[in-house]
Structures are given as structure tokens and as C-alpha cells.
PDB file of C-alpha atoms in Angstrom:
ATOM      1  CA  UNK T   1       0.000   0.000   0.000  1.00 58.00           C
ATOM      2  CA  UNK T   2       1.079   3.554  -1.238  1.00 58.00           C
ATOM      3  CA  UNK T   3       0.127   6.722  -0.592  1.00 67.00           C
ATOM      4  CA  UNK T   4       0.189   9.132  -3.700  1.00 64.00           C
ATOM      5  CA  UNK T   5      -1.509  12.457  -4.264  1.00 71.00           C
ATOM      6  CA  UNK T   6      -3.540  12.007  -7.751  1.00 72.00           C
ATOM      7  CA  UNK T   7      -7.445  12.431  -8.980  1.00 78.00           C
ATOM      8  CA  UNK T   8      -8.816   9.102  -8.407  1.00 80.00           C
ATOM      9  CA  UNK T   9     -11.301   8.880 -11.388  1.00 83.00           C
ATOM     10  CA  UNK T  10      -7.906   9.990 -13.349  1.00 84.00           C
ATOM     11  CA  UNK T  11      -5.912   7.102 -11.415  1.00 84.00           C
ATOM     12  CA  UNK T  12      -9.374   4.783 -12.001  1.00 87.00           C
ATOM     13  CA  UNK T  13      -9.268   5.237 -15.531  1.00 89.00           C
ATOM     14  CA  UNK T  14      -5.519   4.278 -16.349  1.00 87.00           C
ATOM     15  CA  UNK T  15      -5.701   1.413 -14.142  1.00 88.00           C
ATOM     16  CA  UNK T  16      -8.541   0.022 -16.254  1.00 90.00           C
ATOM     17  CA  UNK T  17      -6.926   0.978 -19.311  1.00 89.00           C
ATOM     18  CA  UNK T  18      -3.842  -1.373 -18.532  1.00 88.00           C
ATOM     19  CA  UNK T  19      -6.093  -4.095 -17.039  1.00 88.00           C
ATOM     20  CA  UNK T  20      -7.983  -3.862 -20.905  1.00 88.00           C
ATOM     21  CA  UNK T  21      -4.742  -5.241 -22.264  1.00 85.00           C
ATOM     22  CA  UNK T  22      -4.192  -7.933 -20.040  1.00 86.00           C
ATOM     23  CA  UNK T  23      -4.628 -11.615 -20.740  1.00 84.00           C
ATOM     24  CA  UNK T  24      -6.539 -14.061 -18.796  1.00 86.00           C
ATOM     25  CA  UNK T  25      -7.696 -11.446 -16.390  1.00 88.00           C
ATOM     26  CA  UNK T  26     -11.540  -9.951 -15.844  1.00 91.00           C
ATOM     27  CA  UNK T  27     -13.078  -7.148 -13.855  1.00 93.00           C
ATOM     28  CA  UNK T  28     -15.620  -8.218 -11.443  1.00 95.00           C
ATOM     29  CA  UNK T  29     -16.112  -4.846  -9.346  1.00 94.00           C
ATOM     30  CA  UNK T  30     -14.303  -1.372  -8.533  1.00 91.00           C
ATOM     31  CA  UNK T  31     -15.215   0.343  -5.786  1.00 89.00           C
ATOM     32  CA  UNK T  32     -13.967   3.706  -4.809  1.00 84.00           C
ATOM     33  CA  UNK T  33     -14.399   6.097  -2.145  1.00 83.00           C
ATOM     34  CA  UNK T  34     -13.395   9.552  -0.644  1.00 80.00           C
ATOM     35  CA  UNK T  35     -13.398  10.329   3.517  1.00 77.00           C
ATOM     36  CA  UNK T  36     -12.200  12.994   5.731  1.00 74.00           C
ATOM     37  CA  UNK T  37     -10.736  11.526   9.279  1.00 71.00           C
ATOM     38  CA  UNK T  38      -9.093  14.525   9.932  1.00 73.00           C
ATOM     39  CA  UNK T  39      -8.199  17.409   8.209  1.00 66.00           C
ATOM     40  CA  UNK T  40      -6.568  15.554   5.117  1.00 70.00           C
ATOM     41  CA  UNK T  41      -9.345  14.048   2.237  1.00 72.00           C
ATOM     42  CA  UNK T  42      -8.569  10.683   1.759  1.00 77.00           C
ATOM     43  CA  UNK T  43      -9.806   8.257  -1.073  1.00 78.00           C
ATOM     44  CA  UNK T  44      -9.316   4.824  -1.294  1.00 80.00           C
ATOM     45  CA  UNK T  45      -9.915   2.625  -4.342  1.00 83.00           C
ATOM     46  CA  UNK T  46     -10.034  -1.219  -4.984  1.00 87.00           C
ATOM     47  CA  UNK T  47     -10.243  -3.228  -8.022  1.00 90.00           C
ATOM     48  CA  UNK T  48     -11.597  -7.038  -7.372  1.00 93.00           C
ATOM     49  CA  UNK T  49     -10.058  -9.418 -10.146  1.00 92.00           C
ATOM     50  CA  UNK T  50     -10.667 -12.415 -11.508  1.00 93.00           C
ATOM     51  CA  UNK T  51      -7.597 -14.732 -13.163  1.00 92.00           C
ATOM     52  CA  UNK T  52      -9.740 -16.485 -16.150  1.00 89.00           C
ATOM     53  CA  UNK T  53      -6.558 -17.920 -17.628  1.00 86.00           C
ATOM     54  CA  UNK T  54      -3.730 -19.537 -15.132  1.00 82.00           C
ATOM     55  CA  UNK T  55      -1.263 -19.789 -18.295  1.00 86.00           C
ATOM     56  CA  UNK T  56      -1.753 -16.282 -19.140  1.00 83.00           C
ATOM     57  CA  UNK T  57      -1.795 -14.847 -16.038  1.00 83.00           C
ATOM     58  CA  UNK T  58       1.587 -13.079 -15.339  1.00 86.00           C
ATOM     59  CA  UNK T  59       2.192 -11.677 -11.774  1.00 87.00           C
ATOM     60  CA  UNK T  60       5.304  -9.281 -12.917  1.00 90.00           C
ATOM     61  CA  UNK T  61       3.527  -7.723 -15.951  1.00 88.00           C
ATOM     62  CA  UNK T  62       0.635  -7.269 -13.743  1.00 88.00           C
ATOM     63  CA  UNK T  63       2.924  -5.527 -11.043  1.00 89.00           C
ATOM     64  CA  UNK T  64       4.252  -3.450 -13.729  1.00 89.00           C
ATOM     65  CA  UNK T  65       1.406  -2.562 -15.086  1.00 87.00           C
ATOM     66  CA  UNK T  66      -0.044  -0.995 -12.286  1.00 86.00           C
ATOM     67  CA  UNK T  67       3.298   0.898 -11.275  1.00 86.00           C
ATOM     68  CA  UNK T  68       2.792   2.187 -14.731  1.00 86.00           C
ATOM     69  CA  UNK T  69      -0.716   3.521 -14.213  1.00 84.00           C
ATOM     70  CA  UNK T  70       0.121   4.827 -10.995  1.00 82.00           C
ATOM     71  CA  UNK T  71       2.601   6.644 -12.442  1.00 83.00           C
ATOM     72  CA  UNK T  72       0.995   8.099 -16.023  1.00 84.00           C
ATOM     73  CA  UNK T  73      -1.858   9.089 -13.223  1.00 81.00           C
ATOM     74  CA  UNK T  74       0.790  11.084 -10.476  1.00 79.00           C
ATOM     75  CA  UNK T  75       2.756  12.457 -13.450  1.00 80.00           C
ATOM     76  CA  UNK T  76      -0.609  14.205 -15.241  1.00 62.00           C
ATOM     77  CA  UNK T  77      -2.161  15.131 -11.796  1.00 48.00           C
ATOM     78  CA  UNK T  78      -3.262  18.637 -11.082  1.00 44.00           C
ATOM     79  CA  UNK T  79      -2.511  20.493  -7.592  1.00 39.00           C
ATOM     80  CA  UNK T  80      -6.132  19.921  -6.292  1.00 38.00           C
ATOM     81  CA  UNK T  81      -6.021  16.174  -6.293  1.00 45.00           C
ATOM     82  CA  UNK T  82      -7.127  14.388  -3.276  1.00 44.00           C
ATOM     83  CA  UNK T  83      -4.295  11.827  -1.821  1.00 45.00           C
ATOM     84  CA  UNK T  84      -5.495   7.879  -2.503  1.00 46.00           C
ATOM     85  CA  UNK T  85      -4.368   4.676  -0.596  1.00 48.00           C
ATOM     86  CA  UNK T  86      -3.169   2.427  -3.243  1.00 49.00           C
ATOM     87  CA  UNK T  87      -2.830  -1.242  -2.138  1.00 50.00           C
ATOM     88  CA  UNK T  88      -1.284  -3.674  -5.058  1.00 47.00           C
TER      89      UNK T  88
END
């Protein structure tokens, strides 16, 4: 689990993108969500997979995948985004 500052629907969006691309793997629900405990706005996100193809399935490229959306979603980010737990 991370901590990056980023729009969610932005980060959302290029996390499904990748997962598009991917072999032997379907989406079976996001869920997303925003919360103040304090004084910082908090969202958190999760993505519930399902592997439909063992041989395809790839842990790494998955890993790297979802660095890279992380990343394409940080690096484009404007100064109002809200900070999101990210847990891999």
C-alpha cells in the first residue's frame, strides 16, 4: 500500500486501461471512495479481479502494469487532487 496524491477517477481510468490489455484477467467490481478523518481528504480505491486464464496470467507484468498507471496518473495530476491509498 502507497500513498500518492492524484485524482482518483484519473488514477481509475488508467488502471482500467492497462487491465484492458491484459490476458486471462476480468473485472468483477471497482469500488472507490473519498473520507475525511481529519483534516486531510482521503480516497481509497479497490479493483476485485478475476484470473480467467492460469497460463496467461503473469504476476510481474501485472505488477508493472499498475506501477505504470500509478505513475501516467501522479505524473498528469493537477494540484487539487485528493491523496489515494493504493494497495497492489
Amino acid at each position: 500500500m502507497v500513498m500518492v496524491e492524484c485524482d482518483i477517477v484519473d488514477l481509475m481510468l488508467h488502471v482500467l486501461e492497462c487491465l484492458r490489455w491484459m490476458a486471462g484477467v476480468s473485472v468483477l467490481s471497482v469500488d472507490a471512495d473519498t473520507y475525511s478523518p481529519q483534516v486531510l481528504f482521503k480516497a481509497i480505491a479497490s479493483i476485485k479481479l478475476q484470473i480467467t486464464d492460469g497460463e496467461c496470467w503473469n504476476e510481474a507484468s501485472f505488477h508493472e502494469a499498475m506501477t505504470k498507471a500509478v505513475h501516467d496518473a501522479t505524473s498528469s495530476s493537477s494540484s487539487c487532487a485528493t491523496p489515494l491509498v493504493v494497495a497492489a
